[in-house]
Amino acid sequence: MTGAARAAAPLVQLAGLAHSIAGKPVMAIGDWQQTSGDHALVLGPSGSGKTTLINAITGLITPSSGSVHIDGEPMSALPASARDALRRRTIGLVFQTLRLIPALSVRQNLALAQHIAHGKHDAAAIESLIARVGLAHRIDARPRTLSQGEGQRAAIARALITRPRLVVADEPTSALDDANALAMIDLLFETAAATGATLLVATHDTRIQSRFATVLTLRSPARAAA
Amino acid sequence: MTFFGLSFAYLRDRGLNTVLNIALLALAVATLVILLLFARQLETRFDRDAQGIDLVVGAKGSPLQLILSSIYQADVPTGNIPLSSVEVLRENPSVSKVIPLAQGDNFRGYRIVGTEPAYPEHYGATLAEGRLWAKTAEVVIGADVANALGMALGQRFVGSHGMSDDAAAQGHDHAPFIVTGILKPSGSVVDRLILTSIESVWDVHGIAHGDEDDHDHDGDGKPDHAPGEHDHGDEDHDHEDHDHDSDGKQDHAAGEHDHGDEDHDHEAGGQKLDPEVTALLVSYGSPLAAVQLPGFINRQTNLQAAVPAVEITRLLQLVGLGLDAVRALAVLLMLTAGLSIFVALYTALRQREGDMAMLRVIGASRASIFGQMIFEGVALAAAGAILGVLLGHGVIALAAANFRQLTELGLDAAHFEVGEVWIVAGALAIGALAALLPAVRVFRADIADTLTNSR
């Protein structure tokens, strides 16, 4: 893949994407694409297939039909280890439940992610990113001592420390009150801009819909089929 | 932060649990190490000191006691035997070497043994300085004795009666010894002995001089010597009897019997008189001797012949049963430690499934997650094993420092056995095995499912 081809390819490209479990459709999207720098919102109620879509985009599952291309590479057609490598290279994840490792400090959580992605340690990058999300004073704190907001910031910092082109966030705001939900989105936009990442946010939280130019609205596949 | 670092972070995170598991494993490893060192060093010591000695001849009694007292210097002698038996054995053509031993005294717990130069020679002990004993009262000391007591050439000392350093034991103030030689370490029983001529030992006990008057004169100046002298005089009659008896074979046997009885009394009283020795170390010159000699001595004389190989095998079997039982317990303890590590890792994993799935999602390979879990088990086991080995050697050092008998048996805490490598390897294997099942669970887990369902 040359640089020119990569630049030309959409960051996320879905073609005829659908997924069923035991013959029961759980996700039906069809064609959709997201270009680099174009933050997108995947909006839909529970059961509309948001998590399935994230799993297909990150290569954790193989969709029953259609294809997923990430940065021009066919995620859905690669063998497992190549998917791991592609995901490691291009995607950062922010989980709804944060999933910071409780035995490690914030700094160590970032260092481990950095080690997994690049096999190297860049202490300066970790410190500057933690400072950017406003956690400099909590850098050596354990996750369980962080507030919900602090934990969110730490989780975002960890997703970005590997400098991914795509940051996928699963329900980052649904547990937050209005003020914090909007602050969270601001932080995501700000840090994504600083690191050159593109956001793909999946949520049922309509409060943040207005912030996104690109919105993919999912409906329950059962209803879609009807 | 590497995966190794992550393992240590997890271990630190549940610190109390980690410490308990390390302690449990360390205790098991220490027990096994102690058993191994004890059994091996005992065996080595038994083999080395008994090397080349085919038969021990001494007074009637327990054959094991005779072997322990004469070869290993670790028990009291069974009694005394006449010096004439040395010649009887030396005249036997199937005997190549007879070394007489005259025991009965000690200096600060180190035994004074009257013998011949052939004895240190038998164990390959050579002089580090000085010379061998030439006259009575001259002694050569073993390397350990010189070290422990800080003794030097020309030093004079007085032995006390008995086999161990006992405050109640009677001293032989009238006959001081002088150190004329110090032996190089030979790694044998000789290192812990004070060697002198048999005549020196007799001299101390007033034997062979015969002239009681002389002796009395020597002791006249000392008030507390007088009661001892009194006993001495009484016993002298036996001494004369014995001389008479030894003229005729038949009479001799009867006389010996009496003498044997008397001798135990002498032991208690702290005096003995006849030209006697306590044991003879015999080497065979022909294989025929093994068939004939023990039976002949045991049946035809009032002496006892004991075969070291037989007695030591018997002893090791007896001790071995006990060691086996303790070893089984230690292995059980080790398995318990393994089970405990397993439970700890398994429980920890249940709480960590989400972490592991997350790490997989952000790009960690299955192999590195698997390796991290196994490493956690192995690191735990390694800490336990290393601590256990140190603890084992520490306990032996402590025991050897506090129980003189263990030092006499040659227990050495600084000595490492090859078998310890296997104990450590076993502990590591248990650690790896305990981590295996949780690790396989993670290896097989569907990370998409785990992410959705955990926490």
XYZ file of C-alpha atoms in Angstrom:
681
model
C 0.000 0.000 0.000
C 1.616 3.258 -1.089
C 1.209 6.568 0.679
C -0.802 7.984 -2.172
C -3.206 5.064 -2.243
C -3.631 5.281 1.518
C -4.398 8.960 1.371
C -6.969 8.276 -1.285
C -8.687 5.463 0.593
C -11.442 6.266 3.123
C -10.448 5.592 6.738
C -13.432 3.304 7.253
C -15.233 1.714 4.335
C -18.162 -0.666 4.810
C -19.625 -2.510 1.814
C -22.892 -4.477 2.071
C -22.151 -5.073 5.767
C -24.563 -7.306 7.688
C -24.202 -9.806 10.506
C -26.386 -12.564 11.837
C -25.966 -14.844 14.816
C -27.523 -18.287 14.416
C -29.550 -17.063 11.443
C -30.937 -14.114 13.374
C -29.870 -10.731 11.916
C -28.215 -8.517 14.556
C -26.832 -5.809 12.290
C -27.678 -4.570 8.788
C -25.790 -1.516 7.556
C -24.992 -1.883 3.896
C -22.579 0.648 2.437
C -21.003 3.452 4.467
C -17.710 5.256 4.604
C -15.813 7.702 6.769
C -12.946 9.823 5.527
C -9.955 10.788 7.581
C -10.580 13.838 9.777
C -14.347 13.489 9.500
C -15.539 12.628 13.024
C -18.586 10.408 12.855
C -21.360 9.387 15.239
C -23.014 5.960 15.068
C -26.390 6.513 16.693
C -28.900 3.843 17.545
C -30.850 2.315 20.426
C -29.723 -0.782 22.308
C -29.901 -3.857 20.096
C -29.450 -1.879 16.893
C -26.039 -3.484 16.336
C -23.645 -0.730 17.511
C -21.392 -3.133 19.403
C -21.483 -5.613 16.522
C -20.433 -2.830 14.159
C -17.540 -1.839 16.433
C -16.475 -5.476 16.651
C -16.562 -5.769 12.856
C -14.611 -2.532 12.353
C -11.971 -3.525 14.920
C -11.773 -7.023 13.450
C -12.906 -8.869 16.566
C -15.612 -10.651 14.552
C -15.945 -11.624 10.917
C -19.214 -10.251 9.481
C -21.526 -12.833 7.883
C -21.737 -10.762 4.735
C -20.067 -7.701 3.269
C -16.626 -6.284 3.991
C -14.807 -3.811 6.222
C -11.792 -1.875 4.977
C -9.704 0.166 7.408
C -7.335 2.678 5.880
C -7.570 0.743 2.631
C -6.825 -2.641 4.158
C -9.443 -5.417 4.163
C -9.935 -5.979 7.900
C -12.727 -8.512 7.406
C -10.686 -10.631 4.987
C -7.437 -10.839 6.957
C -6.363 -13.789 9.124
C -6.570 -13.252 12.893
C -2.959 -12.278 13.507
C -2.956 -9.769 10.619
C -6.136 -8.242 12.041
C -4.441 -7.879 15.413
C -1.558 -6.126 13.684
C -3.820 -3.825 11.645
C -5.867 -2.914 14.716
C -2.716 -2.328 16.731
C -1.400 0.013 14.014
C -4.466 2.029 13.208
C -7.150 1.898 15.884
C -7.371 3.237 19.412
C -10.289 2.211 21.624
C -12.156 3.969 24.401
C -14.336 1.489 26.260
C -17.581 2.341 27.975
C -16.312 0.790 31.207
C -12.871 2.342 30.701
C -10.981 -0.909 31.344
C -7.949 0.668 32.897
C -5.790 -1.979 34.535
C -6.307 -1.490 38.286
C -2.878 -2.847 39.232
C -1.140 -0.146 37.205
C -0.948 3.620 37.651
C -2.276 5.921 34.939
C 1.259 6.385 33.654
C 1.881 2.622 33.606
C -1.418 1.980 31.828
C -0.292 4.263 29.032
C 3.200 2.772 29.030
C 1.781 -0.728 28.619
C -0.410 0.346 25.694
C 2.610 2.015 24.143
C 4.689 -1.121 24.632
C 2.014 -3.312 23.055
C 1.588 -1.039 20.044
C 5.177 -0.051 19.351
C 7.359 -2.137 21.613
C 9.052 1.009 22.891
C 8.791 3.439 25.748
C 8.420 7.186 25.265
C 8.014 8.737 28.709
C 7.845 12.300 27.365
C 4.931 11.464 25.058
C 3.063 9.839 27.959
C 3.566 12.820 30.237
C 2.568 15.391 27.644
C -0.572 13.476 26.666
C -1.606 13.021 30.303
C -1.045 16.727 30.819
C -3.165 17.479 27.729
C -6.151 15.560 29.154
C -5.666 17.454 32.442
C -4.479 14.537 34.604
C -0.903 15.659 35.288
C -1.608 15.741 39.031
C -2.980 12.191 38.951
C -0.339 10.627 36.730
C 0.807 8.089 39.327
C -2.625 7.415 40.790
C -4.274 4.016 40.590
C -7.445 3.858 38.432
C -9.639 2.876 41.380
C -8.773 6.144 43.123
C -9.815 8.235 40.112
C -13.210 9.924 39.776
C -15.428 8.923 36.857
C -14.341 12.008 34.905
C -10.652 11.413 35.646
C -11.021 7.799 34.592
C -12.575 8.890 31.281
C -9.665 11.207 30.639
C -7.167 8.456 31.439
C -8.984 6.069 29.080
C -8.910 8.623 26.264
C -5.216 9.267 26.862
C -4.520 5.554 26.665
C -6.429 5.210 23.391
C -4.423 8.076 21.893
C -0.948 7.240 23.203
C -0.380 4.837 20.319
C -1.226 7.698 17.876
C -3.954 5.767 16.041
C -5.544 7.153 12.884
C -8.958 6.036 14.074
C -10.280 6.282 17.646
C -13.368 4.166 18.285
C -15.300 5.139 21.407
C -18.127 2.928 22.681
C -20.766 4.869 24.658
C -18.248 7.332 26.124
C -20.938 9.652 27.502
C -23.942 7.540 28.415
C -22.968 7.322 32.083
C -22.348 11.061 32.421
C -24.619 13.986 33.254
C -25.287 16.627 30.578
C -22.422 18.937 31.475
C -19.883 16.140 31.726
C -21.131 14.443 28.560
C -20.506 17.595 26.547
C -17.154 18.180 28.269
C -16.215 14.631 27.375
C -16.992 15.189 23.702
C -15.032 18.439 23.767
C -12.063 16.589 25.224
C -12.328 13.862 22.583
C -12.423 16.439 19.769
C -9.580 18.422 21.245
C -7.230 15.500 21.805
C -8.136 13.933 18.455
C -7.237 17.207 16.773
C -3.972 17.363 18.693
C -2.912 13.849 17.702
C -4.417 13.820 14.207
C -6.891 11.037 14.987
C -10.377 10.638 13.523
C -13.220 9.785 15.920
C -15.900 7.146 15.473
C -18.283 7.390 18.430
C -21.014 4.791 18.896
C -23.810 5.772 21.274
C -27.505 5.859 21.976
C -26.946 9.242 23.662
C -28.722 11.770 21.439
C -27.414 14.690 23.563
C -24.186 14.744 21.627
C -25.690 14.273 18.163
C -25.481 17.969 17.289
C -21.660 17.942 17.631
C -21.170 15.586 14.673
C -21.500 16.425 11.013
C -21.542 12.776 9.993
C -24.113 10.560 11.659
C -24.833 6.920 10.838
C -28.197 6.091 12.310
C -28.830 2.420 13.029
C -32.200 0.831 13.354
C -33.002 -2.539 14.772
C -32.209 -4.990 11.912
C -35.480 -6.852 12.588
C -37.428 -3.677 11.981
C -35.284 -2.766 9.008
C -36.069 -6.090 7.429
C -39.823 -5.677 8.035
C 5.848 -1.161 31.074
C 6.354 -4.633 29.658
C 4.379 -7.797 30.259
C 6.937 -8.813 32.876
C 6.307 -5.500 34.569
C 2.586 -6.185 34.351
C 3.063 -9.559 36.048
C 4.948 -7.944 38.906
C 2.343 -5.193 39.141
C -0.416 -7.794 39.485
C 1.600 -9.694 42.112
C 2.179 -6.460 44.011
C -1.456 -5.497 43.664
C -2.553 -8.523 45.716
C 0.455 -8.313 47.999
C -0.789 -10.262 51.003
C -1.930 -13.150 48.852
C 1.409 -13.128 47.019
C 3.406 -13.102 50.248
C 1.362 -15.968 51.689
C 1.836 -18.090 48.594
C 5.555 -17.384 48.482
C 5.823 -18.287 52.168
C 3.874 -21.511 51.690
C 6.057 -22.601 48.807
C 9.225 -21.489 50.587
C 8.364 -23.685 53.574
C 7.831 -26.689 51.334
C 11.061 -26.083 49.434
C 12.988 -25.488 52.654
C 11.721 -28.763 54.120
C 12.771 -30.677 51.030
C 16.164 -28.958 50.917
C 16.804 -29.724 54.587
C 15.858 -33.360 54.063
C 18.023 -33.627 50.981
C 21.068 -32.026 52.585
C 20.627 -34.026 55.765
C 20.219 -37.367 53.993
C 22.985 -36.750 51.450
C 25.522 -35.366 53.858
C 24.792 -38.146 56.314
C 25.245 -40.699 53.560
C 28.427 -39.088 52.270
C 29.785 -38.849 55.762
C 28.921 -42.467 56.456
C 30.507 -43.630 53.230
C 33.648 -41.524 53.525
C 34.460 -42.340 57.138
C 33.797 -46.035 56.719
C 35.831 -46.299 53.547
C 38.403 -49.056 53.740
C 37.192 -50.263 57.102
C 35.741 -53.721 56.642
C 35.224 -54.671 60.250
C 35.214 -53.093 63.676
C 36.131 -55.192 66.673
C 35.165 -54.048 70.145
C 33.498 -55.067 73.357
C 30.194 -56.906 73.282
C 27.160 -54.698 73.013
C 25.180 -53.024 70.287
C 26.944 -53.450 66.946
C 25.513 -50.124 65.763
C 26.842 -48.400 68.860
C 30.260 -49.925 68.215
C 30.273 -48.657 64.631
C 29.001 -45.210 65.590
C 31.492 -44.789 68.418
C 34.570 -46.158 66.692
C 34.200 -45.053 63.073
C 32.073 -41.924 63.418
C 33.053 -40.889 66.935
C 29.368 -40.223 67.532
C 28.373 -42.488 70.388
C 29.976 -43.857 73.564
C 32.173 -46.944 73.149
C 30.661 -50.301 74.021
C 33.465 -51.020 76.455
C 37.123 -51.936 76.514
C 38.999 -54.858 75.006
C 42.486 -56.111 75.834
C 45.365 -54.772 73.810
C 46.411 -58.355 73.149
C 43.541 -58.692 70.690
C 45.423 -56.353 68.344
C 48.211 -58.864 68.015
C 45.783 -61.746 67.651
C 44.170 -60.039 64.686
C 47.458 -58.904 63.182
C 48.635 -62.460 63.145
C 45.631 -63.439 61.057
C 46.844 -63.700 57.455
C 43.522 -62.518 55.976
C 43.774 -59.185 57.811
C 45.762 -56.439 56.138
C 45.414 -53.611 58.609
C 44.423 -53.225 62.257
C 44.162 -49.756 63.788
C 43.551 -49.674 67.540
C 41.566 -46.839 69.105
C 41.593 -45.848 72.769
C 38.804 -43.443 73.538
C 37.385 -42.059 76.720
C 38.362 -38.416 77.058
C 37.569 -35.171 75.406
C 38.796 -31.611 75.360
C 35.984 -29.065 75.113
C 33.829 -31.622 73.365
C 36.487 -32.801 70.918
C 37.400 -36.408 71.453
C 40.885 -37.410 72.406
C 41.677 -40.658 70.628
C 44.710 -42.772 71.345
C 45.766 -44.533 68.180
C 48.627 -45.177 65.783
C 49.886 -43.003 62.906
C 48.097 -45.426 60.584
C 44.780 -43.850 61.662
C 45.229 -40.326 60.226
C 47.028 -41.964 57.336
C 43.963 -44.107 56.618
C 41.890 -40.943 56.069
C 44.612 -39.262 54.055
C 45.092 -36.625 56.732
C 48.510 -35.024 56.484
C 50.220 -32.536 58.754
C 49.688 -28.856 58.119
C 52.343 -27.960 60.670
C 54.385 -29.560 63.413
C 54.949 -33.277 63.673
C 53.169 -36.431 64.773
C 53.185 -37.470 68.406
C 56.399 -39.147 69.488
C 56.225 -39.270 73.259
C 53.297 -39.675 75.590
C 51.192 -36.558 76.184
C 51.977 -35.264 72.719
C 48.932 -34.794 70.510
C 48.095 -33.930 66.933
C 44.829 -32.029 66.441
C 42.424 -32.110 63.528
C 41.837 -29.031 61.382
C 38.341 -28.355 62.768
C 39.591 -28.628 66.341
C 42.408 -26.172 65.634
C 39.981 -23.756 64.003
C 37.194 -24.001 66.534
C 39.356 -23.814 69.634
C 42.034 -21.564 68.134
C 44.739 -23.945 69.260
C 48.368 -23.626 68.176
C 51.502 -25.721 68.353
C 53.001 -26.041 71.789
C 49.720 -25.355 73.538
C 49.089 -27.367 76.665
C 45.663 -28.529 77.745
C 43.998 -30.960 80.075
C 41.400 -33.450 78.875
C 38.254 -34.239 80.738
C 36.781 -37.666 81.121
C 33.845 -38.683 78.974
C 32.822 -38.243 75.382
C 31.315 -34.789 75.526
C 32.077 -31.494 77.122
C 30.323 -31.972 80.424
C 30.842 -29.780 83.444
C 30.311 -32.750 85.769
C 32.993 -34.796 84.067
C 36.122 -35.375 86.022
C 39.254 -33.671 84.823
C 42.682 -35.210 84.486
C 44.580 -32.328 85.937
C 47.615 -34.442 86.566
C 48.317 -35.186 82.900
C 48.298 -32.222 80.522
C 48.682 -32.745 76.816
C 50.839 -30.685 74.478
C 50.017 -29.980 70.840
C 52.887 -31.022 68.558
C 51.055 -31.133 65.219
C 48.005 -29.796 63.384
C 46.458 -31.742 60.513
C 45.268 -30.355 57.204
C 41.527 -30.652 56.612
C 40.776 -34.121 55.238
C 36.986 -33.924 55.074
C 36.774 -36.905 57.398
C 36.144 -37.657 61.025
C 39.810 -36.994 61.816
C 39.242 -33.243 61.352
C 37.254 -33.217 64.565
C 39.589 -35.353 66.688
C 42.570 -34.910 68.940
C 44.962 -37.770 68.204
C 47.648 -39.115 70.428
C 49.379 -42.387 71.170
C 47.492 -45.120 72.952
C 50.099 -44.925 75.697
C 49.150 -41.277 76.293
C 45.570 -42.274 76.938
C 46.694 -45.016 79.304
C 48.981 -42.549 80.983
C 46.142 -40.199 81.670
C 44.230 -43.020 83.291
C 47.174 -44.388 85.158
C 47.513 -47.515 83.098
C 50.733 -49.222 82.042
C 52.875 -47.422 84.550
C 51.969 -50.118 86.986
C 53.846 -48.314 89.795
C 51.016 -46.978 91.813
C 53.471 -45.322 94.172
C 54.768 -43.030 91.515
C 51.334 -42.036 90.630
C 50.398 -41.379 94.186
C 53.361 -39.130 94.524
C 52.256 -37.183 91.532
C 48.856 -36.678 92.975
C 49.841 -36.004 96.544
C 49.799 -32.259 96.293
C 46.244 -32.093 95.039
C 43.408 -32.585 97.499
C 40.711 -33.363 94.971
C 42.874 -35.937 93.334
C 42.948 -38.113 96.395
C 39.514 -39.792 96.055
C 40.343 -40.686 92.478
C 43.575 -42.235 93.602
C 41.712 -44.286 96.100
C 39.540 -45.883 93.436
C 42.604 -46.327 91.461
C 44.214 -48.482 94.072
C 41.198 -50.733 94.333
C 41.117 -51.369 90.662
C 44.715 -52.304 90.537
C 43.885 -55.783 91.728
C 41.839 -56.388 88.644
C 44.693 -55.189 86.634
C 46.936 -57.870 88.109
C 44.252 -60.505 87.772
C 43.890 -59.680 84.184
C 47.597 -60.054 83.548
C 47.474 -63.476 85.050
C 44.470 -64.447 83.083
C 45.943 -63.495 79.771
C 48.516 -66.245 80.164
C 46.061 -69.042 79.498
C 43.439 -69.020 76.752
C 40.565 -70.567 78.690
C 41.225 -68.507 81.780
C 41.480 -65.496 79.662
C 37.940 -65.796 78.461
C 36.617 -65.971 82.015
C 38.868 -63.171 83.112
C 37.699 -61.015 80.268
C 34.178 -61.446 81.385
C 34.903 -60.219 84.843
C 36.938 -57.520 83.433
C 34.141 -56.347 81.182
C 31.833 -55.922 84.129
C 34.457 -54.087 86.085
C 35.158 -51.852 83.225
C 31.711 -50.326 83.138
C 32.217 -49.389 86.700
C 35.497 -47.794 85.787
C 33.773 -45.748 83.164
C 31.367 -44.385 85.726
C 34.128 -43.743 88.207
C 36.226 -42.052 85.579
C 39.181 -44.423 85.796
C 40.429 -47.530 84.026
C 43.587 -49.428 84.441
C 44.430 -52.277 82.136
C 46.317 -51.885 78.886
C 43.181 -51.817 76.874
C 41.724 -50.177 73.831
C 38.096 -49.450 72.958
C 37.943 -50.670 69.373
C 39.939 -51.988 66.459
C 39.392 -50.862 62.877
C 40.130 -53.787 60.595
C 40.789 -53.951 56.866
C 40.684 -57.293 55.136
C 43.600 -58.575 53.123
C 41.600 -61.255 51.374
C 37.915 -61.688 50.586
C 37.996 -64.865 52.651
C 38.187 -62.737 55.784
C 34.688 -61.378 55.189
C 33.355 -64.898 55.363
C 35.352 -66.168 58.297
C 36.460 -63.388 60.546
C 33.199 -61.813 61.842
C 31.706 -65.179 62.692
C 34.889 -66.368 64.347
C 35.204 -63.276 66.514
C 31.573 -63.206 67.541
C 31.384 -66.897 68.389
C 34.826 -67.820 69.592
C 35.840 -64.764 71.577
C 34.340 -62.330 74.017
C 34.809 -59.638 71.470
C 32.276 -58.303 69.084
C 32.822 -57.857 65.359
C 30.554 -55.457 63.510
C 30.518 -54.858 59.753
C 30.139 -51.103 59.047
C 28.399 -51.638 55.700
C 25.720 -53.818 57.310
C 25.133 -51.577 60.322
C 25.062 -48.378 58.289
C 22.615 -49.882 55.830
C 20.456 -50.870 58.782
C 20.723 -47.402 60.305
C 19.969 -45.639 57.021
C 16.947 -47.868 56.560
C 15.662 -46.891 59.981
C 16.420 -43.214 59.470
C 15.248 -43.521 55.884
C 11.725 -44.505 56.948
C 11.471 -41.345 58.970
C 12.989 -39.265 56.200
C 10.575 -40.778 53.684
C 7.607 -39.850 55.856
C 8.802 -36.274 56.254
C 9.607 -36.129 52.546
C 6.073 -37.228 51.689
C 4.730 -34.481 53.927
C 7.006 -31.943 52.273
C 5.856 -33.003 48.812
C 2.277 -32.689 50.032
C 3.098 -29.227 51.343
C 4.549 -28.338 47.953
C 1.426 -29.545 46.167
C -0.671 -27.532 48.609
C 1.432 -24.492 47.757
C 0.871 -25.252 44.076
C -2.867 -25.521 44.633
C -2.874 -22.280 46.562
C -1.025 -20.507 43.744
C -3.508 -22.005 41.316
C -6.490 -20.735 43.288
C -4.881 -17.305 43.621
C -4.148 -17.036 39.905
C -7.507 -18.452 38.912
C -9.399 -16.039 41.154
C -7.249 -13.155 40.001
C -7.931 -14.111 36.403
C -11.674 -14.021 36.872
C -11.292 -10.432 37.945
C -8.901 -9.751 35.126
C -10.648 -11.325 32.157
C -11.762 -7.878 31.032
C -8.218 -6.507 31.369
C -6.845 -9.332 29.285
C -9.515 -8.951 26.596
C -8.818 -5.220 26.505
C -5.103 -5.870 26.078
C -5.885 -8.278 23.266
C -8.082 -5.623 21.624
C -5.416 -2.952 21.830
C -3.075 -5.354 20.099
C -1.409 -7.737 22.539
C -0.872 -11.152 20.985
C -2.348 -14.292 22.494
C 1.182 -15.511 23.142
C 2.169 -12.466 25.167
C -0.980 -12.627 27.314
C -0.463 -16.370 27.807
C 3.194 -15.791 28.629
C 2.323 -13.031 31.073
C 0.078 -15.346 33.089
C 2.555 -18.221 33.064
C 5.331 -15.837 34.031
C 3.257 -14.641 36.966
C 3.005 -18.208 38.259
C 6.672 -18.917 37.630
C 7.830 -15.649 39.210
C 5.801 -16.470 42.310
C 7.269 -19.961 42.414
C 10.796 -18.684 41.802
C 10.539 -16.285 44.730
C 9.246 -19.137 46.897
C 11.927 -21.527 45.698
C 14.850 -19.146 46.201
C 13.561 -18.142 49.606
C 13.042 -21.821 50.432
C 16.597 -22.783 49.507
C 17.994 -19.919 51.581
C 15.688 -20.842 54.450
C 16.727 -24.505 54.233
C 20.417 -23.683 54.386
C 19.764 -21.124 57.090
C 17.971 -23.673 59.250
C 20.802 -26.159 58.781
C 23.376 -23.501 59.686
C 21.357 -22.658 62.774
C 20.928 -26.314 63.717
C 24.613 -27.082 63.159
C 25.566 -24.086 65.295
C 23.298 -25.175 68.135
C 23.527 -28.947 68.079
C 27.031 -30.268 68.325
C 25.965 -33.775 67.222
C 24.902 -32.432 63.833
C 28.289 -30.842 63.302
C 29.884 -34.116 64.370
C 27.821 -35.846 61.733
C 29.359 -33.490 59.209
C 26.296 -31.356 58.506
C 27.504 -28.359 56.489
C 25.119 -25.520 55.572
C 27.456 -24.074 52.940
C 27.351 -27.227 50.868
C 24.926 -27.257 47.940
C 23.536 -30.457 46.434
C 22.704 -31.048 42.775
C 19.328 -32.305 43.965
C 18.434 -28.784 45.055
C 18.337 -27.772 41.399
C 15.639 -30.391 40.924
C 13.672 -29.152 43.917
C 13.789 -25.614 42.515
C 12.862 -26.898 39.055
C 9.956 -28.794 40.615
C 8.742 -25.636 42.360
C 8.965 -23.649 39.109
C 7.080 -26.383 37.277
C 4.344 -26.266 39.920
C 4.137 -22.491 39.495
C 3.884 -22.826 35.717
C 1.332 -25.617 36.010
C -0.801 -23.618 38.437
C -0.861 -20.737 35.945
C -1.502 -22.982 32.965
C -5.248 -23.485 33.325
C -6.064 -19.793 33.844
C -3.722 -18.945 30.980
C -5.368 -21.460 28.662
C -8.743 -19.960 29.560
C -7.529 -16.549 28.470
C -5.878 -18.028 25.392
C -9.140 -19.556 24.277
C -11.463 -16.762 25.341
C -13.510 -14.978 22.701
C -12.410 -11.432 23.337
C -15.481 -9.843 21.766
C -17.715 -11.855 24.125
C -15.507 -11.194 27.110
C -15.514 -7.472 26.438
C -19.308 -7.431 26.179
C -19.940 -9.602 29.215
C -17.270 -8.737 31.745
C -17.742 -5.864 34.167
